Coordinates of C-alpha atoms in Angstrom, one line a residue:
M4 CA -41.7 207.0 187.5
A5 CA -42.1 209.8 184.9
G6 CA -43.3 209.0 181.4
I7 CA -41.0 209.0 178.4
V8 CA -41.3 211.0 175.2
S9 CA -39.2 209.9 172.2
R10 CA -38.7 210.7 168.6
S11 CA -36.0 210.2 166.0
I12 CA -34.8 213.8 166.4
L13 CA -35.6 214.8 169.9
S14 CA -34.3 212.4 172.5
V15 CA -36.5 212.8 175.5
A16 CA -36.1 211.1 178.9
L17 CA -38.5 211.7 181.7
L18 CA -36.9 210.3 184.8
A19 CA -38.2 210.9 188.3
G20 CA -35.5 211.9 190.6
A21 CA -33.1 212.8 187.8
L22 CA -32.7 216.3 189.2
V23 CA -31.5 215.3 192.7
G24 CA -28.8 217.8 193.4
L25 CA -29.7 220.2 190.6
S26 CA -29.0 223.3 192.5
T27 CA -29.5 226.3 190.3
S28 CA -32.8 228.1 190.3
L29 CA -34.9 227.4 187.3
A30 CA -35.5 230.4 185.0
E31 CA -39.2 231.1 185.4
A32 CA -41.3 232.5 182.5
Q33 CA -44.3 234.3 184.0
I34 CA -47.8 233.6 182.7
A35 CA -49.4 236.2 180.6
D36 CA -52.0 237.5 183.1
G37 CA -49.3 238.0 185.7
N38 CA -51.2 236.3 188.6
G39 CA -48.4 233.8 189.1
A40 CA -50.8 230.9 189.2
L41 CA -48.7 228.4 187.3
Q42 CA -45.4 228.7 185.5
I43 CA -43.4 226.6 183.0
S44 CA -39.7 226.7 184.1
W45 CA -36.8 225.3 182.0
E46 CA -33.1 225.5 181.9
V47 CA -30.2 224.0 180.0
R48 CA -28.4 221.2 181.8
N49 CA -24.6 221.0 182.1
R50 CA -24.6 224.2 180.0
F51 CA -20.9 224.9 180.3
R52 CA -20.0 222.6 177.5
L53 CA -16.3 222.3 178.2
F54 CA -17.3 220.0 181.1
R55 CA -18.1 216.4 180.2
E56 CA -20.0 215.6 183.3
E57 CA -22.8 217.5 184.9
R58 CA -21.5 217.0 188.4
D59 CA -18.7 219.4 187.7
F60 CA -21.1 222.1 186.5
L61 CA -23.4 221.5 189.5
L62 CA -20.5 222.1 191.8
H63 CA -20.3 225.7 190.4
T64 CA -24.0 226.4 190.3
E65 CA -24.2 225.4 194.0
A66 CA -21.2 227.5 194.9
G67 CA -22.4 230.4 192.8
R68 CA -25.9 230.7 194.3
G69 CA -26.2 234.3 195.4
R70 CA -22.4 234.8 195.3
S71 CA -19.9 236.6 193.2
V72 CA -17.3 234.6 191.2
L73 CA -14.8 235.6 193.9
A74 CA -17.0 234.5 196.8
A75 CA -17.8 231.3 195.0
E76 CA -14.1 230.6 194.4
Q77 CA -13.3 231.2 198.1
A78 CA -16.1 228.9 199.2
L79 CA -14.8 226.2 196.9
E80 CA -11.3 226.7 198.2
V81 CA -12.4 226.1 201.7
Q82 CA -14.6 223.2 200.6
S83 CA -11.6 221.5 198.9
D84 CA -9.3 222.2 201.9
G85 CA -7.2 224.2 199.6
R86 CA -6.5 221.4 197.1
G87 CA -8.6 223.1 194.5
W88 CA -11.8 222.2 192.7
A89 CA -10.1 221.7 189.3
R90 CA -7.9 218.9 190.4
N91 CA -10.5 216.3 189.4
T92 CA -12.4 218.3 186.7
V93 CA -9.2 218.6 184.6
N94 CA -9.6 215.0 183.5
R95 CA -13.2 215.4 182.4
L96 CA -13.0 218.1 179.7
C97 CA -13.9 218.2 176.0
I98 CA -10.4 219.3 175.3
D99 CA -7.3 217.1 175.7
L100 CA -3.9 217.9 177.2
T101 CA -2.6 218.9 173.8
G102 CA -5.3 221.5 173.3
R103 CA -7.3 219.5 170.7
V104 CA -11.1 219.7 170.9
S105 CA -12.7 216.3 171.2
E106 CA -15.0 215.9 168.2
P107 CA -17.3 214.4 169.1
C108 CA -17.3 214.8 172.9
S109 CA -19.2 212.4 175.0
R110 CA -21.0 214.6 177.5
D111 CA -23.1 212.8 180.2
N112 CA -23.0 209.7 178.0
V113 CA -24.3 211.4 174.9
K114 CA -21.9 212.1 171.9
E115 CA -22.1 215.7 170.9
S116 CA -20.2 217.8 168.4
Y117 CA -18.4 220.3 170.6
L118 CA -18.2 223.2 168.2
T119 CA -21.5 222.6 166.4
P120 CA -24.1 221.1 168.7
I121 CA -27.3 219.9 167.0
D122 CA -29.3 219.8 170.2
H123 CA -29.1 220.6 173.9
P124 CA -30.3 218.8 177.1
I125 CA -32.9 220.7 179.0
V126 CA -35.1 220.1 182.0
V127 CA -38.7 221.4 182.1
R128 CA -41.1 221.5 185.1
L129 CA -44.3 223.0 186.1
S130 CA -43.9 225.3 189.1
G131 CA -46.1 227.5 191.2
P132 CA -49.1 226.3 193.2
V133 CA -49.3 222.9 191.5
P134 CA -52.3 221.0 192.9
V135 CA -51.4 217.8 194.7
G136 CA -52.0 214.8 192.5
A137 CA -52.5 216.9 189.4
T138 CA -51.9 215.2 186.0
C139 CA -49.9 216.9 183.3
A140 CA -50.2 216.2 179.6
W141 CA -47.0 217.6 178.2
S142 CA -46.5 218.5 174.5
F143 CA -43.3 219.5 172.8
D144 CA -43.4 220.6 169.2
D145 CA -40.3 221.8 167.3
G146 CA -42.1 221.9 164.0
D147 CA -42.2 218.2 163.2
G148 CA -45.4 217.6 165.1
P149 CA -46.2 217.5 168.8
Q150 CA -45.0 214.6 171.0
V151 CA -47.3 214.1 174.1
S152 CA -47.0 212.2 177.3
T153 CA -49.0 212.4 180.5
F154 CA -47.8 211.9 184.0
D155 CA -47.8 213.4 187.5
C156 CA -47.2 217.2 187.5
A157 CA -44.6 216.9 190.3
E158 CA -42.2 215.1 187.9
P159 CA -39.6 217.0 185.9
V160 CA -39.2 216.5 182.2
N161 CA -35.7 215.9 180.7
L162 CA -35.3 216.2 177.0
R163 CA -33.0 217.3 174.2
V164 CA -34.3 220.2 172.1
R165 CA -33.0 220.9 168.6
Y166 CA -30.6 223.8 168.3
G167 CA -31.4 226.5 165.9
R168 CA -35.2 226.3 166.1
S169 CA -37.8 226.9 168.8
T170 CA -39.7 224.2 170.6
V171 CA -43.2 225.0 171.8
A172 CA -43.8 223.5 175.2
S173 CA -47.4 223.1 176.4
V174 CA -48.9 221.4 179.4
D175 CA -52.5 220.7 180.1
V176 CA -52.9 220.5 183.9
S177 CA -55.8 218.5 185.2
S178 CA -56.9 218.3 188.8
S179 CA -60.0 218.2 191.0
D180 CA -60.0 222.0 190.8
G181 CA -60.3 222.0 187.0
S182 CA -58.0 222.3 184.0
Q183 CA -55.6 224.8 182.7
R184 CA -53.2 225.1 179.8
V185 CA -49.8 226.8 180.1
S186 CA -47.5 227.2 177.1
T187 CA -44.1 228.7 176.4
E188 CA -41.5 228.8 173.7
I189 CA -38.1 227.1 174.3
A190 CA -35.1 228.2 172.4
V191 CA -31.5 227.5 173.6
R192 CA -28.9 230.1 172.7
D193 CA -25.5 228.5 172.3
I194 CA -22.8 231.2 172.8
F195 CA -19.4 230.6 171.2
V196 CA -16.7 232.2 173.3
A197 CA -12.9 232.2 172.5
G198 CA -10.2 233.1 175.0
L199 CA -7.1 234.7 173.6
G200 CA -3.9 236.3 175.1
D201 CA -0.9 235.7 177.3
S202 CA -0.1 234.2 180.7
V203 CA -2.7 236.3 182.6
A204 CA -5.3 235.1 180.1
S205 CA -4.2 231.5 180.3
G206 CA -4.2 231.3 184.1
E207 CA -0.5 231.0 184.7
G208 CA 0.4 230.4 188.3
N209 CA -2.6 228.2 189.0
P210 CA -2.1 224.6 187.9
D211 CA -5.3 222.6 187.8
R212 CA -3.6 220.0 189.9
P213 CA -0.8 221.5 192.0
I214 CA 2.5 219.9 192.8
A215 CA 2.6 217.7 195.8
L216 CA 5.6 218.5 198.0
A217 CA 7.8 216.2 200.2
D218 CA 9.1 216.7 203.8
E219 CA 12.7 216.3 202.7
G220 CA 14.8 218.7 200.6
F221 CA 16.1 218.7 197.0
C222 CA 19.4 220.2 196.1
F223 CA 20.0 223.0 193.6
R224 CA 23.4 224.4 192.6
S225 CA 24.3 228.1 192.5
Y226 CA 25.8 229.9 189.5
L227 CA 29.6 229.8 189.2
G228 CA 29.8 228.4 192.7
T229 CA 32.0 225.8 194.3
A230 CA 30.8 222.3 195.3
A231 CA 29.7 223.9 198.5
A232 CA 27.5 226.5 196.8
Q233 CA 24.3 224.5 197.1
Y234 CA 21.0 224.9 198.8
Y235 CA 18.0 222.7 199.5
R236 CA 14.4 223.4 199.0
P237 CA 11.3 221.1 199.3
S238 CA 11.4 218.1 197.0
R239 CA 8.5 216.7 195.0
A240 CA 6.4 214.1 196.8
G241 CA 6.8 210.6 195.3
Y242 CA 10.2 211.4 193.7
K243 CA 12.4 208.4 194.3
G244 CA 15.5 209.6 192.4
G245 CA 18.6 211.4 193.7
R246 CA 18.0 214.5 195.8
A247 CA 21.6 215.5 196.3
C248 CA 23.3 217.6 193.7
E249 CA 26.0 214.9 193.3
A250 CA 23.3 212.4 192.3
P251 CA 21.6 213.7 189.2
D252 CA 18.7 211.7 187.8
L253 CA 16.9 211.4 184.5
L254 CA 14.2 214.0 183.8
P255 CA 11.4 211.5 183.2
V256 CA 11.8 210.2 186.8
W257 CA 11.3 213.8 188.1
Q258 CA 8.5 214.6 185.7
R259 CA 6.2 211.8 187.0
Q260 CA 5.3 214.1 189.9
S261 CA 4.7 217.2 187.9
A262 CA 1.9 219.7 188.4
L263 CA -0.9 219.3 185.8
W264 CA -2.4 222.0 183.6
F265 CA -5.3 221.2 181.2
N266 CA -2.9 222.4 178.5
P267 CA 0.7 222.2 179.8
A268 CA 2.3 223.7 176.6
C269 CA 0.5 227.0 177.3
H270 CA -0.1 226.6 181.1
R271 CA -3.9 226.9 180.5
S272 CA -5.8 226.6 183.7
L273 CA -9.4 226.2 184.6
Y274 CA -8.8 228.9 187.2
S275 CA -8.1 231.6 184.5
Y276 CA -10.4 234.6 184.5
Q277 CA -11.4 233.8 180.9
T278 CA -12.6 230.3 181.9
R279 CA -14.3 231.7 185.0
T280 CA -16.0 234.4 183.0
A281 CA -17.4 231.9 180.4
L282 CA -18.4 229.5 183.2
A283 CA -20.1 232.3 185.1
L284 CA -22.2 233.2 182.1
A285 CA -23.4 229.6 182.0
V286 CA -24.1 229.6 185.7
Q287 CA -26.0 232.8 185.7
Y288 CA -28.1 232.5 182.6
P289 CA -30.1 229.2 182.6
H290 CA -31.4 229.5 179.0
I291 CA -28.0 229.5 177.3
A292 CA -25.2 227.1 176.6
V293 CA -21.6 228.2 176.5
T294 CA -19.2 226.6 174.0
Y295 CA -15.8 227.9 175.2
L296 CA -12.6 227.6 173.2
P297 CA -9.5 228.4 175.4
L298 CA -6.5 229.4 173.3
A299 CA -4.5 231.8 175.5
C300 CA -0.9 230.9 176.1
T301 CA 1.6 231.9 178.7
G302 CA 4.6 233.8 177.2
A303 CA 2.5 235.0 174.2
T304 CA 3.1 238.3 172.5
I305 CA 1.0 239.7 169.7
A306 CA 3.6 238.7 167.1
D307 CA 4.7 235.4 168.7
G308 CA 1.6 233.8 170.1
L309 CA -1.5 235.5 168.7
L310 CA -0.4 236.2 165.1
G311 CA 2.5 233.7 164.9
T312 CA 3.7 230.5 166.6
Q313 CA 5.5 230.5 169.9
R314 CA 7.6 228.2 172.1
A315 CA 5.8 225.7 174.3
R316 CA 6.1 226.5 177.9
D317 CA 5.9 223.0 179.4
C318 CA 5.1 219.4 178.6
P319 CA 2.5 217.0 180.1
P320 CA 4.0 214.3 182.3
S321 CA 4.7 211.5 179.8
K322 CA 6.7 208.4 179.0
T323 CA 9.3 210.5 177.2
A324 CA 11.1 213.7 178.0
A325 CA 10.7 214.9 174.4
C326 CA 8.8 218.2 174.3
Q327 CA 6.9 219.6 171.3
G328 CA 8.8 222.8 170.5
T329 CA 6.1 225.2 169.3
V330 CA 2.5 226.1 169.8
N331 CA 0.4 227.2 166.8
S332 CA -0.8 230.8 166.5
Q333 CA -3.9 231.4 168.5
L334 CA -5.6 233.2 165.6
A335 CA -4.7 230.4 163.3
E336 CA -6.3 227.9 165.7
L337 CA -9.4 230.1 166.0
R338 CA -9.7 230.4 162.2
E339 CA -9.4 226.7 161.8
A340 CA -12.1 226.1 164.5
L341 CA -14.5 228.6 162.9
T342 CA -13.9 227.2 159.4
A343 CA -14.7 223.7 160.7
A344 CA -17.8 224.9 162.5
K345 CA -19.2 226.8 159.6
R346 CA -18.6 223.8 157.3
R347 CA -21.1 221.9 159.5
Q348 CA -23.3 224.9 160.5
P349 CA -23.0 227.8 158.0
D350 CA -24.6 230.3 160.4
R351 CA -22.3 229.4 163.3
K352 CA -20.5 232.5 164.4
L353 CA -18.1 233.7 167.1
D354 CA -20.1 235.5 169.7
L355 CA -17.4 236.8 172.1
V356 CA -13.7 237.1 172.4
L357 CA -12.0 237.5 175.8
L358 CA -8.6 239.1 175.4
S359 CA -5.6 240.2 177.5
V360 CA -2.3 240.8 175.8
G361 CA 0.5 243.3 175.8
A362 CA 2.6 242.6 178.9
N363 CA 5.1 240.4 177.2
D364 CA 5.3 242.8 174.3
I365 CA 6.8 245.4 176.7
Y366 CA 9.1 242.7 178.5
F367 CA 7.1 242.5 181.7
S368 CA 8.8 239.3 182.8
G369 CA 12.1 241.0 182.2
L370 CA 11.0 243.8 184.5
V371 CA 10.1 241.3 187.2
A372 CA 13.5 239.7 186.8
D373 CA 15.2 243.1 187.2
V374 CA 13.3 243.7 190.4
I375 CA 13.8 240.4 192.2
V376 CA 17.2 239.1 191.0
D377 CA 19.6 240.9 193.3
T378 CA 23.0 239.1 193.6
P379 CA 25.7 240.4 191.2
T380 CA 26.5 237.1 189.6
E381 CA 22.9 236.2 188.6
R382 CA 22.2 239.8 187.5
A383 CA 25.2 239.8 185.2
L384 CA 24.3 236.4 183.7
F385 CA 20.6 237.3 183.2
R386 CA 21.4 240.7 181.7
R387 CA 23.8 239.1 179.3
S388 CA 21.2 236.5 178.2
G389 CA 18.5 239.1 177.7
V390 CA 16.3 237.8 180.5
M391 CA 16.2 241.1 182.3
A392 CA 14.7 244.4 181.1
S393 CA 14.7 247.9 182.4
V394 CA 11.8 250.4 182.7
D395 CA 13.4 252.3 179.8
D396 CA 13.4 249.1 177.7
A397 CA 9.7 248.6 178.5
R398 CA 8.9 252.3 177.8
G399 CA 10.5 252.1 174.4
A400 CA 8.5 249.0 173.4
L401 CA 5.3 250.6 174.8
T402 CA 5.6 253.6 172.6
R403 CA 7.4 252.1 169.6
D404 CA 6.1 248.6 169.1
L405 CA 2.9 247.9 171.0
P406 CA 0.6 250.3 169.0
Q407 CA 1.7 248.7 165.7
G408 CA 1.2 245.3 167.1
F409 CA -2.3 246.2 168.4
A410 CA -3.2 247.6 165.0
K411 CA -2.2 244.3 163.3
L412 CA -4.1 242.3 166.0
R413 CA -7.3 244.4 165.5
E414 CA -7.2 243.9 161.7
A415 CA -6.7 240.1 162.2
L416 CA -9.6 239.9 164.6
K417 CA -12.2 241.8 162.5
P418 CA -12.9 239.1 160.0
L419 CA -13.3 236.6 162.8
V420 CA -15.6 238.5 165.2
G421 CA -17.1 241.2 163.0
D422 CA -18.2 243.7 165.6
M423 CA -15.1 244.7 167.6
S424 CA -17.2 245.5 170.6
R425 CA -17.5 241.7 171.0
V426 CA -13.8 241.7 171.9
I427 CA -13.7 242.2 175.6
Y428 CA -10.2 243.4 176.5
T429 CA -9.7 242.8 180.2
S430 CA -6.8 244.9 181.5
Y431 CA -4.1 243.8 183.9
A432 CA -4.0 244.8 187.6
N433 CA -0.8 246.2 189.2
P434 CA 0.6 243.2 191.0
T435 CA 3.0 245.3 193.1
A436 CA 0.5 247.5 194.8
Q437 CA -0.6 247.5 198.5
G438 CA -2.7 250.1 200.2
G439 CA -2.3 252.6 197.4
A440 CA 1.5 252.4 197.3
P441 CA 4.1 250.0 195.9
C442 CA 5.0 247.0 198.0
P443 CA 8.0 247.7 200.3
G444 CA 10.2 245.0 198.7
G445 CA 12.5 242.7 200.5
R446 CA 12.9 238.9 200.5
A447 CA 9.5 238.1 202.0
G448 CA 7.8 235.8 199.5
F449 CA 10.9 235.5 197.4
D450 CA 13.4 233.7 199.6
I451 CA 12.7 230.5 197.7
H452 CA 15.9 231.3 195.8
P453 CA 19.1 232.7 197.5
S454 CA 19.6 235.4 194.8
F455 CA 16.1 236.9 195.1
N456 CA 15.3 240.1 196.8
A457 CA 12.6 242.5 195.6
Q458 CA 14.8 245.6 195.6
P459 CA 12.6 248.6 196.8
Q460 CA 13.8 251.3 194.4
R461 CA 13.5 249.1 191.3
L462 CA 10.2 247.8 192.5
A463 CA 8.8 251.3 193.0
A464 CA 10.0 252.3 189.5
V465 CA 8.2 249.3 187.9
S466 CA 5.1 249.9 189.9
N467 CA 4.9 253.5 188.9
F468 CA 5.5 252.7 185.3
V469 CA 2.7 250.1 185.3
D470 CA 0.2 252.6 186.9
S471 CA 1.1 255.8 185.1
E472 CA 2.2 254.6 181.6
F473 CA 1.4 250.9 180.8
L474 CA -2.2 250.5 182.0
P475 CA -3.3 253.9 180.5
Q476 CA -1.7 253.1 177.2
L477 CA -3.5 249.7 177.1
K478 CA -6.8 251.4 177.6
A479 CA -6.1 253.9 174.9
L480 CA -5.1 251.1 172.5
A481 CA -8.3 249.1 173.2
L482 CA -10.6 252.1 172.9
C483 CA -8.9 254.0 170.1
Q484 CA -8.2 257.0 172.4
G485 CA -5.4 259.3 173.3
G486 CA -4.0 259.7 169.7
I487 CA -4.1 255.9 168.9
L488 CA -4.7 255.5 165.2
C489 CA -7.6 253.4 164.3
R490 CA -9.1 253.2 160.8
N491 CA -12.6 253.7 162.1
P492 CA -12.4 254.7 165.8
R493 CA -16.2 254.1 166.5
A494 CA -16.2 250.6 164.8
D495 CA -12.7 249.6 166.0
R496 CA -13.2 250.1 169.7
M497 CA -13.1 247.0 171.9
T498 CA -15.1 246.6 175.1
F499 CA -12.7 247.5 177.8
V500 CA -12.7 246.2 181.4
D501 CA -10.6 247.5 184.3
S502 CA -12.9 247.8 187.2
H503 CA -11.0 245.1 189.1
Q504 CA -7.9 247.3 189.4
A505 CA -9.1 249.1 192.4
A506 CA -9.7 245.9 194.3
F507 CA -6.2 244.6 193.4
A508 CA -4.7 247.7 194.9
N509 CA -5.1 246.1 198.4
H510 CA -4.1 242.6 197.4
G511 CA -0.6 242.8 195.8
F512 CA 2.0 240.1 196.3
C513 CA 3.1 241.6 199.7
A514 CA -0.4 241.6 201.3
R515 CA -0.6 239.7 204.5
A516 CA -3.4 239.1 207.0
E517 CA -4.2 237.1 210.1
S518 CA -6.8 235.3 208.0
D519 CA -4.1 233.9 205.8
P520 CA -3.6 230.1 206.0
E521 CA -1.8 228.9 209.1
F522 CA 1.0 227.4 207.1
D523 CA 1.7 230.7 205.3
R524 CA 1.8 232.6 208.6
Q525 CA 4.1 230.2 210.3
C526 CA 6.4 229.1 207.5
F527 CA 6.7 232.0 205.1
S528 CA 8.8 234.5 207.0
A529 CA 8.0 238.2 206.8
T530 CA 11.7 238.8 207.0
G531 CA 12.6 236.4 204.2
D532 CA 14.0 233.6 206.4
S533 CA 11.8 230.7 205.6
F534 CA 14.4 228.1 204.7
D535 CA 17.2 226.4 206.5
P536 CA 20.5 227.6 205.1
D537 CA 22.5 224.7 206.6
I538 CA 23.4 222.3 203.8
V539 CA 23.2 219.2 206.1
S540 CA 20.1 219.7 208.1
S541 CA 18.1 221.2 205.2
A542 CA 18.5 218.0 203.2
S543 CA 16.1 216.3 205.5
Q544 CA 14.0 219.4 206.6
P545 CA 14.3 222.5 204.5
M546 CA 11.6 224.5 206.3
L547 CA 12.8 226.5 209.3
C548 CA 9.3 226.3 210.8
G549 CA 9.7 222.5 211.1
R550 CA 6.5 221.8 209.3
S551 CA 6.0 219.6 206.2
A552 CA 6.0 221.6 202.9
G553 CA 3.2 219.2 201.9
E554 CA 0.9 221.2 204.2
F555 CA 1.0 224.1 201.8
R556 CA -2.4 224.6 200.1
A557 CA -2.3 226.5 196.8
Y558 CA -6.0 227.1 196.9
L559 CA -7.0 228.7 200.1
P560 CA -8.2 232.3 200.6
R561 CA -5.3 234.8 201.1
A562 CA -4.8 238.5 201.4
R563 CA -2.5 238.4 198.4
W564 CA -4.2 237.8 195.0
I565 CA -0.8 237.7 193.3
R566 CA 1.5 234.6 193.4
D567 CA 4.9 235.4 194.8
A568 CA 8.0 233.3 194.0
N569 CA 7.4 231.0 197.0
D570 CA 3.8 230.3 195.9
S571 CA 5.1 229.6 192.4
Y572 CA 7.5 227.0 193.6
F573 CA 5.1 225.4 196.1
A574 CA 2.2 225.2 193.6
A575 CA 3.9 224.5 190.3
M576 CA 7.7 224.0 190.5
T577 CA 7.8 223.9 186.7
Y578 CA 10.8 222.4 184.9
P579 CA 11.5 224.6 181.9
Q580 CA 11.3 222.2 178.9
G581 CA 10.3 225.0 176.4
L582 CA 13.5 227.1 176.6
P583 CA 15.9 227.7 173.8
S584 CA 18.7 225.1 173.8
S585 CA 21.2 227.7 174.9
M586 CA 19.2 228.2 178.1
Q587 CA 18.1 224.7 178.8
P588 CA 19.3 223.3 182.2
N589 CA 21.9 220.6 182.1
D590 CA 20.1 218.4 184.7
I591 CA 17.5 218.7 187.4
H592 CA 19.9 220.2 189.9
D593 CA 21.1 222.9 187.5
A594 CA 21.4 226.5 188.7
T595 CA 19.2 227.8 185.9
W596 CA 16.5 225.3 186.8
G597 CA 16.9 226.5 190.4
V598 CA 16.0 230.0 189.4
L599 CA 13.2 229.1 186.9
S600 CA 11.6 226.6 189.3
A601 CA 10.6 229.6 191.4
V602 CA 9.2 231.8 188.6
Y603 CA 8.5 229.7 185.6
G604 CA 5.2 228.5 187.0
G605 CA 3.6 231.8 187.7
A606 CA 5.4 234.2 190.0
V607 CA 3.8 237.7 190.0
H608 CA 0.6 236.4 188.3
P609 CA -2.9 236.5 189.8
S610 CA -4.0 233.7 192.1
A611 CA -7.3 231.8 191.6
E612 CA -8.9 234.5 193.8
G613 CA -7.3 237.2 191.6
H614 CA -8.7 235.6 188.5
A615 CA -12.1 235.3 190.1
A616 CA -12.1 239.0 190.8
M617 CA -11.2 239.7 187.2
A618 CA -14.0 237.4 186.1
D619 CA -16.4 239.5 188.3
A620 CA -15.3 242.5 186.4
A621 CA -15.6 240.9 182.9
L622 CA -18.9 239.2 183.5
P623 CA -21.2 242.2 183.3
A624 CA -19.4 243.5 180.2
A625 CA -19.9 240.1 178.5
A626 CA -23.5 239.9 179.5
A627 CA -24.1 243.4 178.1
V628 CA -22.4 242.7 174.8
L629 CA -24.4 239.5 174.4
Q630 CA -27.6 241.2 175.6
L631 CA -28.4 238.4 178.0
D632 CA -30.6 240.4 180.2
A633 CA -33.3 241.0 177.6
A634 CA -36.7 239.9 178.7
V635 CA -37.7 236.3 178.1
P636 CA -40.9 235.4 176.2
E637 CA -44.0 235.3 178.2
V638 CA -45.8 232.0 179.0
I639 CA -49.3 231.8 177.5
S640 CA -51.9 230.6 180.0
Q641 CA -55.4 229.7 179.0
P642 CA -58.2 227.3 179.9
V643 CA -58.1 224.0 178.2
P644 CA -60.4 223.9 175.2
P645 CA -63.2 221.5 175.4
V646 CA -62.5 218.1 174.0
A647 CA -64.2 217.5 170.7
P648 CA -66.5 214.5 170.7
P649 CA -65.4 211.7 168.5
A650 CA -66.8 211.7 165.0
K651 CA -69.8 209.4 164.6
T652 CA -69.3 206.4 162.4
R653 CA -71.9 205.1 160.1

């Protein structure tokens, strides 16, 4: 049993065996003479502070050992049998379902201020050729005087070190071979990271706990159709209400089996590239802690979302069907958090902003609708309601509106972040590309709704617009290039990330491989014939492959890193509670809900693998901006000074 060091400010617990399962390599500070004889190693425990429990962080340190974020995600997907690692973690966060930060947050049974921690838990150990049976006299001094305890050198030391000051750690090692002293300075750097932006930033398409699907079918109506104009698709598992179109049920009954996001109003997901980037920083750098504030919201534009309020996308499953109508401005939320933090810690600052925005400003969802909605009735209705947009519409917004919006956003961010290079703008990837060309189109991946068909000519036009106009313009906006007006181009440039785009070129929504999950290969038809069109037989078995829809796994490795419409339905099947009243479905069998159930939860958005690939691109940029690869202080090694004889008493 290890010894225990305690003081009123530093809470120190020395528990033998407390690190069973601690899987990350301890950061090692080399001793000054370089001979590697003995080392003091230390790291921050549970250093991704969004996680309440260390077991959730250790899952990622183990998966991330020697792996990229993408490879770690794929390993976790296989480990969870495609159910996803976040399905349990989502209930153990320092942020609740409404997006409110828990202040204080109880992390590993210790109450901490989330935004302004006063101390951090660390583990210290002596490593290297430690003599068997050696005794270690440890001393930790943060300026209030040393606290010393002696015990076996094989035992790790767990303690909390005060934030904002250094703690000198010294150990006197005594063994039959003699004595030696090793010292180092411990200073935890707590990095405050905010995530801002739209659906790609929030993680849309990847609910933390996916929907569970039933074997039997659920009825949807078709627009302007007769009583016979109905079709069946897989129902939600556990739903006990009416599945036939003639037997509508109350929405709360249906919502009890919803997918779960850690923030439903914005479809914020732990799988988002922003969360994975912040988490990867914590995994990779043992001497830091990461305080992450996720604020991105699906559907956000610069004007409505970042600078102003926006409509909520969804509601958490609850006892009532009432839905909060709006979401606060992301920058207002960030200002409020920073103000509260500075009130408690005046020197607290925002270290990094992760940002992706602009797609909704040029009507990208409208472009998607224009590509995939193919039947005349639905196209006429959607065009009339403003849901669809053409490439010309998007081009006009790109040249007319987006530069002005970007300028306003830049000016709003400056007072919050100071140095604009600390804003890491991660660009989008073209979701429609495969093998260097646009996807061929067709109903494959989109036959979840009878009106869907990725029309090849419209698809090619959108793909070319994204590659040749939209993505280059975003880069110019972020970097103040190509005639973009910035007040001070050198000082106004953001850090820009787009290295993931080349990888996505072979992983668009149409990518298929023999390594894809067996259910996908057997049940999602390459010709767009996945579902039984017979209104009678499909009520009990909607899948033509004859397999249970419940076998679908949202989180398994796939060739496609983009969710298609089938994926969106099978993973999220989101009922649209955040729509304007004029567009709100009448009931749960409504034709509008039938369309939106297939796209509202993330069609044509990156999968968890896609987000992991984006995080791999953003991670080195973040580390460089934060200068995390700077050398650590050296350990001081020296012989133990002779013990002074006790003073003689008269």
